[in-house]
Amino acid sequence: MSGCIIPTEEKYRVKVNGWVNAASVDLIRDWGPPQQIFEMNGHKFLVYTTYDETVIQGDDPVYETKVEDNKVSRTVHRGTPDRIYKHHCKTTFEVFEDRVVGVNFQGNDCSSY
């Protein structure tokens, strides 16, 4: 019986930390252009951000009609609203002299296989 492979934050940490000491051009070749670049004191900060939404459809209301003694009654059982889950991950690579020297990330969807 084979197990499921589940993405985890720890696996993401290992993945992004693997870029430390790499050439910044190799990072950009692999990850694509960053969404933002900041510069300070000779350091560049390359920022990659992902956003996603998952919508879990709610239940429609249920209408119940009863007829008793020639009287009609109708009851409405309320449905449930849609649920929206927002996923995001912001990863920042610090670059100095064209080498990745540090990385950090934050968000509820920073995970990898």
mmCIF file with all atom_site columns, N, CA, C and O in Angstrom, residues 47-69:
data_model
loop_
_atom_site.group_PDB
_atom_site.id
_atom_site.type_symbol
_atom_site.label_atom_id
_atom_site.label_alt_id
_atom_site.label_comp_id
_atom_site.label_asym_id
_atom_site.label_entity_id
_atom_site.label_seq_id
_atom_site.pdbx_PDB_ins_code
_atom_site.Cartn_x
_atom_site.Cartn_y
_atom_site.Cartn_z
_atom_site.occupancy
_atom_site.B_iso_or_equiv
_atom_site.pdbx_formal_charge
_atom_site.auth_seq_id
_atom_site.auth_comp_id
_atom_site.auth_asym_id
_atom_site.auth_atom_id
_atom_site.pdbx_PDB_model_num
ATOM 1  N N  . VAL A 1 47 ? 10.935  39.443 -4.731 1.00 0.00 ? 47 VAL A N  1
ATOM 2  C CA . VAL A 1 47 ? 9.715   39.007 -4.054 1.00 0.00 ? 47 VAL A CA 1
ATOM 3  C C  . VAL A 1 47 ? 8.812   38.257 -5.026 1.00 0.00 ? 47 VAL A C  1
ATOM 4  O O  . VAL A 1 47 ? 8.450   38.771 -6.092 1.00 0.00 ? 47 VAL A O  1
ATOM 5  N N  . TYR A 1 48 ? 8.462   37.036 -4.648 1.00 0.00 ? 48 TYR A N  1
ATOM 6  C CA . TYR A 1 48 ? 7.536   36.190 -5.405 1.00 0.00 ? 48 TYR A CA 1
ATOM 7  C C  . TYR A 1 48 ? 6.297   35.961 -4.547 1.00 0.00 ? 48 TYR A C  1
ATOM 8  O O  . TYR A 1 48 ? 6.407   35.561 -3.388 1.00 0.00 ? 48 TYR A O  1
ATOM 9  N N  . THR A 1 49 ? 5.132   36.224 -5.126 1.00 0.00 ? 49 THR A N  1
ATOM 10 C CA . THR A 1 49 ? 3.891   36.095 -4.372 1.00 0.00 ? 49 THR A CA 1
ATOM 11 C C  . THR A 1 49 ? 2.890   35.267 -5.167 1.00 0.00 ? 49 THR A C  1
ATOM 12 O O  . THR A 1 49 ? 2.741   35.456 -6.376 1.00 0.00 ? 49 THR A O  1
ATOM 13 N N  . THR A 1 50 ? 2.229   34.342 -4.488 1.00 0.00 ? 50 THR A N  1
ATOM 14 C CA . THR A 1 50 ? 1.160   33.567 -5.112 1.00 0.00 ? 50 THR A CA 1
ATOM 15 C C  . THR A 1 50 ? -0.137  33.776 -4.333 1.00 0.00 ? 50 THR A C  1
ATOM 16 O O  . THR A 1 50 ? -0.123  33.926 -3.108 1.00 0.00 ? 50 THR A O  1
ATOM 17 N N  . TYR A 1 51 ? -1.239  33.825 -5.070 1.00 0.00 ? 51 TYR A N  1
ATOM 18 C CA . TYR A 1 51 ? -2.576  33.944 -4.482 1.00 0.00 ? 51 TYR A CA 1
ATOM 19 C C  . TYR A 1 51 ? -3.478  32.915 -5.138 1.00 0.00 ? 51 TYR A C  1
ATOM 20 O O  . TYR A 1 51 ? -3.362  32.653 -6.325 1.00 0.00 ? 51 TYR A O  1
ATOM 21 N N  . ASP A 1 52 ? -4.405  32.395 -4.373 1.00 0.00 ? 52 ASP A N  1
ATOM 22 C CA . ASP A 1 52 ? -5.378  31.455 -4.922 1.00 0.00 ? 52 ASP A CA 1
ATOM 23 C C  . ASP A 1 52 ? -6.596  31.460 -4.011 1.00 0.00 ? 52 ASP A C  1
ATOM 24 O O  . ASP A 1 52 ? -6.496  31.795 -2.827 1.00 0.00 ? 52 ASP A O  1
ATOM 25 N N  . GLU A 1 53 ? -7.730  31.121 -4.558 1.00 0.00 ? 53 GLU A N  1
ATOM 26 C CA . GLU A 1 53 ? -8.957  30.989 -3.774 1.00 0.00 ? 53 GLU A CA 1
ATOM 27 C C  . GLU A 1 53 ? -9.610  29.652 -4.088 1.00 0.00 ? 53 GLU A C  1
ATOM 28 O O  . GLU A 1 53 ? -9.622  29.226 -5.234 1.00 0.00 ? 53 GLU A O  1
ATOM 29 N N  . THR A 1 54 ? -10.136 29.028 -3.061 1.00 0.00 ? 54 THR A N  1
ATOM 30 C CA . THR A 1 54 ? -10.923 27.818 -3.217 1.00 0.00 ? 54 THR A CA 1
ATOM 31 C C  . THR A 1 54 ? -12.321 28.113 -2.701 1.00 0.00 ? 54 THR A C  1
ATOM 32 O O  . THR A 1 54 ? -12.472 28.624 -1.589 1.00 0.00 ? 54 THR A O  1
ATOM 33 N N  . VAL A 1 55 ? -13.320 27.810 -3.518 1.00 0.00 ? 55 VAL A N  1
ATOM 34 C CA . VAL A 1 55 ? -14.707 28.039 -3.114 1.00 0.00 ? 55 VAL A CA 1
ATOM 35 C C  . VAL A 1 55 ? -15.371 26.690 -2.898 1.00 0.00 ? 55 VAL A C  1
ATOM 36 O O  . VAL A 1 55 ? -15.391 25.837 -3.783 1.00 0.00 ? 55 VAL A O  1
ATOM 37 N N  . ILE A 1 56 ? -15.879 26.499 -1.683 1.00 0.00 ? 56 ILE A N  1
ATOM 38 C CA . ILE A 1 56 ? -16.658 25.301 -1.367 1.00 0.00 ? 56 ILE A CA 1
ATOM 39 C C  . ILE A 1 56 ? -18.127 25.718 -1.422 1.00 0.00 ? 56 ILE A C  1
ATOM 40 O O  . ILE A 1 56 ? -18.572 26.548 -0.628 1.00 0.00 ? 56 ILE A O  1
ATOM 41 N N  . GLN A 1 57 ? -18.830 25.157 -2.382 1.00 0.00 ? 57 GLN A N  1
ATOM 42 C CA . GLN A 1 57 ? -20.212 25.554 -2.588 1.00 0.00 ? 57 GLN A CA 1
ATOM 43 C C  . GLN A 1 57 ? -21.068 25.141 -1.400 1.00 0.00 ? 57 GLN A C  1
ATOM 44 O O  . GLN A 1 57 ? -20.982 24.019 -0.897 1.00 0.00 ? 57 GLN A O  1
ATOM 45 N N  . GLY A 1 58 ? -21.898 26.074 -0.959 1.00 0.00 ? 58 GLY A N  1
ATOM 46 C CA . GLY A 1 58 ? -22.825 25.796 0.139  1.00 0.00 ? 58 GLY A CA 1
ATOM 47 C C  . GLY A 1 58 ? -24.026 24.999 -0.342 1.00 0.00 ? 58 GLY A C  1
ATOM 48 O O  . GLY A 1 58 ? -24.125 24.603 -1.507 1.00 0.00 ? 58 GLY A O  1
ATOM 49 N N  . ASP A 1 59 ? -24.937 24.764 0.578  1.00 0.00 ? 59 ASP A N  1
ATOM 50 C CA . ASP A 1 59 ? -26.156 24.012 0.256  1.00 0.00 ? 59 ASP A CA 1
ATOM 51 C C  . ASP A 1 59 ? -27.298 24.973 -0.035 1.00 0.00 ? 59 ASP A C  1
ATOM 52 O O  . ASP A 1 59 ? -27.455 26.006 0.627  1.00 0.00 ? 59 ASP A O  1
ATOM 53 N N  . ASP A 1 60 ? -28.126 24.625 -1.021 1.00 0.00 ? 60 ASP A N  1
ATOM 54 C CA . ASP A 1 60 ? -29.313 25.414 -1.322 1.00 0.00 ? 60 ASP A CA 1
ATOM 55 C C  . ASP A 1 60 ? -30.364 25.198 -0.235 1.00 0.00 ? 60 ASP A C  1
ATOM 56 O O  . ASP A 1 60 ? -30.376 24.154 0.429  1.00 0.00 ? 60 ASP A O  1
ATOM 57 N N  . PRO A 1 61 ? -31.257 26.179 -0.061 1.00 0.00 ? 61 PRO A N  1
ATOM 58 C CA . PRO A 1 61 ? -32.339 25.958 0.902  1.00 0.00 ? 61 PRO A CA 1
ATOM 59 C C  . PRO A 1 61 ? -33.257 24.820 0.448  1.00 0.00 ? 61 PRO A C  1
ATOM 60 O O  . PRO A 1 61 ? -33.362 24.526 -0.739 1.00 0.00 ? 61 PRO A O  1
ATOM 61 N N  . VAL A 1 62 ? -33.887 24.177 1.405  1.00 0.00 ? 62 VAL A N  1
ATOM 62 C CA . VAL A 1 62 ? -34.826 23.092 1.123  1.00 0.00 ? 62 VAL A CA 1
ATOM 63 C C  . VAL A 1 62 ? -36.217 23.566 1.552  1.00 0.00 ? 62 VAL A C  1
ATOM 64 O O  . VAL A 1 62 ? -36.402 24.064 2.655  1.00 0.00 ? 62 VAL A O  1
ATOM 65 N N  . TYR A 1 63 ? -37.174 23.417 0.643  1.00 0.00 ? 63 TYR A N  1
ATOM 66 C CA . TYR A 1 63 ? -38.546 23.833 0.912  1.00 0.00 ? 63 TYR A CA 1
ATOM 67 C C  . TYR A 1 63 ? -39.396 22.591 1.167  1.00 0.00 ? 63 TYR A C  1
ATOM 68 O O  . TYR A 1 63 ? -39.369 21.654 0.379  1.00 0.00 ? 63 TYR A O  1
ATOM 69 N N  . GLU A 1 64 ? -40.123 22.606 2.252  1.00 0.00 ? 64 GLU A N  1
ATOM 70 C CA . GLU A 1 64 ? -40.971 21.464 2.617  1.00 0.00 ? 64 GLU A CA 1
ATOM 71 C C  . GLU A 1 64 ? -42.424 21.943 2.656  1.00 0.00 ? 64 GLU A C  1
ATOM 72 O O  . GLU A 1 64 ? -42.743 22.910 3.344  1.00 0.00 ? 64 GLU A O  1
ATOM 73 N N  . THR A 1 65 ? -43.262 21.264 1.892  1.00 0.00 ? 65 THR A N  1
ATOM 74 C CA . THR A 1 65 ? -44.677 21.629 1.844  1.00 0.00 ? 65 THR A CA 1
ATOM 75 C C  . THR A 1 65 ? -45.496 20.492 2.444  1.00 0.00 ? 65 THR A C  1
ATOM 76 O O  . THR A 1 65 ? -45.285 19.331 2.094  1.00 0.00 ? 65 THR A O  1
ATOM 77 N N  . LYS A 1 66 ? -46.398 20.850 3.374  1.00 0.00 ? 66 LYS A N  1
ATOM 78 C CA . LYS A 1 66 ? -47.272 19.852 4.006  1.00 0.00 ? 66 LYS A CA 1
ATOM 79 C C  . LYS A 1 66 ? -48.731 20.258 3.797  1.00 0.00 ? 66 LYS A C  1
ATOM 80 O O  . LYS A 1 66 ? -49.061 21.430 3.820  1.00 0.00 ? 66 LYS A O  1
ATOM 81 N N  . VAL A 1 67 ? -49.541 19.240 3.597  1.00 0.00 ? 67 VAL A N  1
ATOM 82 C CA . VAL A 1 67 ? -50.981 19.471 3.511  1.00 0.00 ? 67 VAL A CA 1
ATOM 83 C C  . VAL A 1 67 ? -51.640 18.648 4.611  1.00 0.00 ? 67 VAL A C  1
ATOM 84 O O  . VAL A 1 67 ? -51.522 17.420 4.635  1.00 0.00 ? 67 VAL A O  1
ATOM 85 N N  . GLU A 1 68 ? -52.307 19.332 5.537  1.00 0.00 ? 68 GLU A N  1
ATOM 86 C CA . GLU A 1 68 ? -53.036 18.660 6.627  1.00 0.00 ? 68 GLU A CA 1
ATOM 87 C C  . GLU A 1 68 ? -54.381 19.345 6.808  1.00 0.00 ? 68 GLU A C  1
ATOM 88 O O  . GLU A 1 68 ? -54.447 20.573 6.911  1.00 0.00 ? 68 GLU A O  1
ATOM 89 N N  . ASP A 1 69 ? -55.426 18.561 6.848  1.00 0.00 ? 69 ASP A N  1
ATOM 90 C CA . ASP A 1 69 ? -56.779 19.094 7.029  1.00 0.00 ? 69 ASP A CA 1
ATOM 91 C C  . ASP A 1 69 ? -57.072 20.234 6.059  1.00 0.00 ? 69 ASP A C  1
ATOM 92 O O  . ASP A 1 69 ? -57.581 21.284 6.432  1.00 0.00 ? 69 ASP A O  1
#
